[in-house]
Coordinates of N, CA and C in Angstrom, one line a residue:
M1113 N -171.7 6.4 -83.0 CA -173.1 6.4 -83.3 C -173.9 6.6 -82.0
A1114 N -173.4 6.0 -80.9 CA -174.2 6.2 -79.6 C -174.1 7.7 -79.2
G1115 N -173.0 8.4 -79.5 CA -173.0 9.8 -79.1 C -174.0 10.6 -79.9
E1116 N -174.2 10.3 -81.1 CA -175.2 11.0 -81.9 C -176.6 10.8 -81.4
T1117 N -176.9 9.6 -81.0 CA -178.3 9.3 -80.5 C -178.5 10.0 -79.2
S1118 N -177.5 10.1 -78.3 CA -177.7 10.7 -77.0 C -177.8 12.2 -77.2
V1119 N -177.4 12.8 -78.3 CA -177.6 14.2 -78.6 C -179.1 14.5 -79.0
L1120 N -179.6 13.4 -79.7 CA -181.0 13.6 -80.2 C -182.0 13.9 -79.2
M1121 N -182.0 13.2 -78.0 CA -183.0 13.4 -77.0 C -183.1 14.8 -76.5
P1122 N -182.0 15.5 -76.1 CA -182.2 16.9 -75.6 C -182.7 17.8 -76.7
V1123 N -182.3 17.5 -78.0 CA -182.8 18.4 -79.1 C -184.3 18.2 -79.2
I1124 N -184.8 17.0 -79.1 CA -186.2 16.7 -79.2 C -187.0 17.4 -78.1
I1125 N -186.4 17.4 -76.9 CA -187.1 18.0 -75.7 C -187.1 19.5 -75.9
V1126 N -186.1 20.1 -76.4 CA -186.1 21.6 -76.7 C -187.1 21.9 -77.7
V1127 N -187.2 21.1 -78.8 CA -188.1 21.4 -79.9 C -189.6 21.3 -79.3
A1128 N -189.8 20.3 -78.5 CA -191.2 20.1 -77.9 C -191.5 21.3 -77.1
L1129 N -190.6 21.8 -76.3 CA -190.9 23.0 -75.4 C -191.2 24.2 -76.3
V1130 N -190.4 24.4 -77.3 CA -190.7 25.6 -78.2 C -192.0 25.4 -78.9
I1131 N -192.4 24.3 -79.4 CA -193.7 24.0 -80.0 C -194.8 24.3 -79.0
R1132 N -194.6 23.8 -77.8 CA -195.6 24.0 -76.8 C -195.8 25.5 -76.5
S1133 N -194.7 26.2 -76.4 CA -194.8 27.7 -76.2 C -195.5 28.4 -77.4
A1134 N -195.2 27.9 -78.6 CA -195.9 28.5 -79.8 C -197.4 28.3 -79.8
F1135 N -197.8 27.1 -79.5 CA -199.2 26.8 -79.4 C -199.9 27.6 -78.3
T1136 N -199.2 27.7 -77.2 CA -199.8 28.5 -76.1 C -199.9 30.0 -76.5
E1137 N -198.9 30.5 -77.3 CA -199.0 31.9 -77.8 C -200.1 32.1 -78.7
I1138 N -200.4 31.1 -79.5 CA -201.5 31.2 -80.5 C -202.8 31.3 -79.7
R1139 N -203.0 30.5 -78.6 CA -204.2 30.5 -77.8 C -204.3 31.7 -77.0
H1140 N -203.2 32.2 -76.4 CA -203.2 33.3 -75.5 C -202.1 34.3 -75.9
P1141 N -202.4 35.2 -76.8 CA -201.3 36.2 -77.2 C -200.6 36.9 -76.0
G1142 N -199.3 37.0 -76.1 CA -198.5 37.6 -75.1 C -198.0 36.6 -74.1
S1143 N -198.4 35.4 -74.1 CA -198.0 34.4 -73.2 C -196.5 34.0 -73.4
A1144 N -196.1 34.0 -74.6 CA -194.7 33.6 -74.9 C -193.7 34.6 -74.3
R1145 N -194.0 35.9 -74.3 CA -193.2 36.9 -73.7 C -193.1 36.6 -72.2
R1146 N -194.2 36.3 -71.5 CA -194.1 36.0 -70.1 C -193.4 34.7 -69.9
E1147 N -193.6 33.7 -70.7 CA -193.0 32.4 -70.6 C -191.5 32.4 -70.7
W1148 N -191.0 33.3 -71.6 CA -189.5 33.3 -71.8 C -188.9 34.6 -71.2
A1149 N -189.5 35.2 -70.2 CA -189.0 36.4 -69.6 C -187.7 36.1 -68.8
F1150 N -187.5 34.8 -68.4 CA -186.4 34.5 -67.6 C -185.1 34.7 -68.4
I1151 N -185.1 34.8 -69.7 CA -183.9 34.9 -70.5 C -183.2 36.3 -70.2
T1152 N -184.0 37.3 -69.8 CA -183.5 38.6 -69.6 C -182.9 38.8 -68.2
S1153 N -183.0 37.8 -67.4 CA -182.5 38.0 -66.0 C -181.1 37.5 -65.9
R1154 N -180.3 38.3 -65.3 CA -178.9 37.9 -65.1 C -178.7 36.8 -64.1
R1155 N -179.6 36.8 -63.1 CA -179.6 35.8 -62.1 C -179.9 34.4 -62.7
T1156 N -180.9 34.3 -63.5 CA -181.2 33.0 -64.1 C -180.1 32.6 -65.1
M1157 N -179.6 33.5 -65.8 CA -178.6 33.1 -66.8 C -177.3 32.7 -66.1
A1158 N -177.0 33.3 -64.9 CA -175.8 32.9 -64.2 C -176.0 31.5 -63.6
A1159 N -177.2 31.2 -63.1 CA -177.5 29.9 -62.6 C -177.4 28.9 -63.7
A1160 N -178.0 29.2 -64.9 CA -177.9 28.3 -66.0 C -176.5 28.0 -66.5
G1161 N -175.7 29.0 -66.4 CA -174.2 28.9 -66.8 C -173.5 27.9 -65.8
V1162 N -173.8 28.1 -64.6 CA -173.1 27.3 -63.5 C -173.5 25.8 -63.7
V1163 N -174.8 25.6 -63.9 CA -175.3 24.2 -64.1 C -174.8 23.6 -65.4
A1164 N -174.8 24.4 -66.5 CA -174.3 23.9 -67.8 C -172.8 23.5 -67.7
V1165 N -172.0 24.4 -67.1 CA -170.6 24.1 -67.0 C -170.4 22.8 -66.1
T1166 N -171.1 22.7 -65.0 CA -171.0 21.6 -64.1 C -171.4 20.3 -64.8
V1167 N -172.5 20.3 -65.5 CA -172.9 19.1 -66.2 C -171.9 18.7 -67.3
T1168 N -171.4 19.7 -68.0 CA -170.4 19.4 -69.0 C -169.1 18.8 -68.4
A1169 N -168.7 19.4 -67.3 CA -167.5 18.9 -66.7 C -167.6 17.5 -66.1
I1170 N -168.8 17.2 -65.6 CA -169.0 15.9 -65.0 C -169.2 14.9 -66.1
G1171 N -169.9 15.2 -67.2 CA -170.3 14.3 -68.2 C -169.4 14.1 -69.4
W1172 N -168.4 15.0 -69.5 CA -167.5 15.0 -70.7 C -166.8 13.7 -70.8
S1173 N -166.2 13.2 -69.8 CA -165.4 11.9 -69.9 C -166.3 10.7 -70.4
Q1174 N -167.6 10.8 -70.1 CA -168.4 9.7 -70.4 C -169.1 9.9 -71.8
A1175 N -169.6 11.1 -72.0 CA -170.4 11.3 -73.2 C -169.8 12.2 -74.3
G1176 N -168.8 12.9 -74.0 CA -168.2 13.8 -75.0 C -169.1 15.0 -75.3
W1177 N -169.3 15.2 -76.6 CA -170.1 16.3 -77.0 C -171.6 16.2 -76.7
A1178 N -172.0 15.0 -76.4 CA -173.4 14.8 -76.0 C -173.6 15.4 -74.6
A1179 N -172.6 15.5 -73.8 CA -172.7 16.1 -72.5 C -173.0 17.6 -72.6
V1180 N -172.5 18.2 -73.7 CA -172.7 19.6 -73.9 C -174.2 19.9 -74.2
A1181 N -174.8 19.0 -75.0 CA -176.2 19.1 -75.4 C -177.1 19.0 -74.1
W1182 N -176.8 18.0 -73.3 CA -177.5 17.8 -72.0 C -177.3 18.9 -71.1
A1183 N -176.0 19.4 -71.1 CA -175.7 20.6 -70.2 C -176.5 21.8 -70.6
L1184 N -176.6 22.1 -71.9 CA -177.4 23.2 -72.3 C -178.9 23.1 -71.9
L1185 N -179.4 21.9 -72.1 CA -180.8 21.6 -71.7 C -181.0 21.8 -70.2
S1186 N -180.1 21.2 -69.4 CA -180.3 21.3 -68.0 C -180.1 22.7 -67.5
G1187 N -179.2 23.5 -68.1 CA -179.0 24.9 -67.8 C -180.3 25.7 -68.1
A1188 N -180.9 25.4 -69.3 CA -182.1 26.2 -69.7 C -183.2 25.8 -68.8
L1189 N -183.4 24.6 -68.4 CA -184.5 24.2 -67.5 C -184.3 24.8 -66.1
T1190 N -183.0 24.8 -65.7 CA -182.7 25.5 -64.4 C -183.1 26.9 -64.4
A1191 N -182.7 27.6 -65.5 CA -183.1 29.1 -65.6 C -184.6 29.2 -65.6
Y1192 N -185.3 28.4 -66.3 CA -186.7 28.5 -66.4 C -187.4 28.3 -65.0
V1193 N -186.9 27.3 -64.2 CA -187.5 27.1 -62.9 C -187.1 28.3 -62.0
I1194 N -185.9 28.8 -62.0 CA -185.5 29.9 -61.2 C -186.3 31.2 -61.6
G1195 N -186.5 31.3 -62.9 CA -187.1 32.5 -63.4 C -188.6 32.6 -63.3
R1196 N -189.3 31.6 -62.7 CA -190.7 31.5 -62.6 C -191.3 32.7 -61.9
D1197 N -190.5 33.3 -61.0 CA -191.1 34.5 -60.2 C -190.9 35.8 -61.0
I1198 N -190.3 35.8 -62.1 CA -190.1 37.0 -62.9 C -191.3 37.2 -63.8
G1199 N -191.8 38.4 -63.9 CA -193.0 38.5 -64.7 C -193.3 39.9 -64.8

């Protein structure tokens, strides 16, 4: 049961970020394309992959599959931060 609850938090965070992006897009058309431009960069995706693999490797023994959810979230946030200069 604890593993299921620990997966819930990263899912909630991702959903909140997507909803925030959708509301911003409604107010300022075209903003979502700029906001998510980091996805097309190989540099940001490589950094996200390294972070995700590292977090999974470190957290697997403690959290199991929940570590994968946290790893994907941390990888995505890393890519977003690194990709802020893309535009």
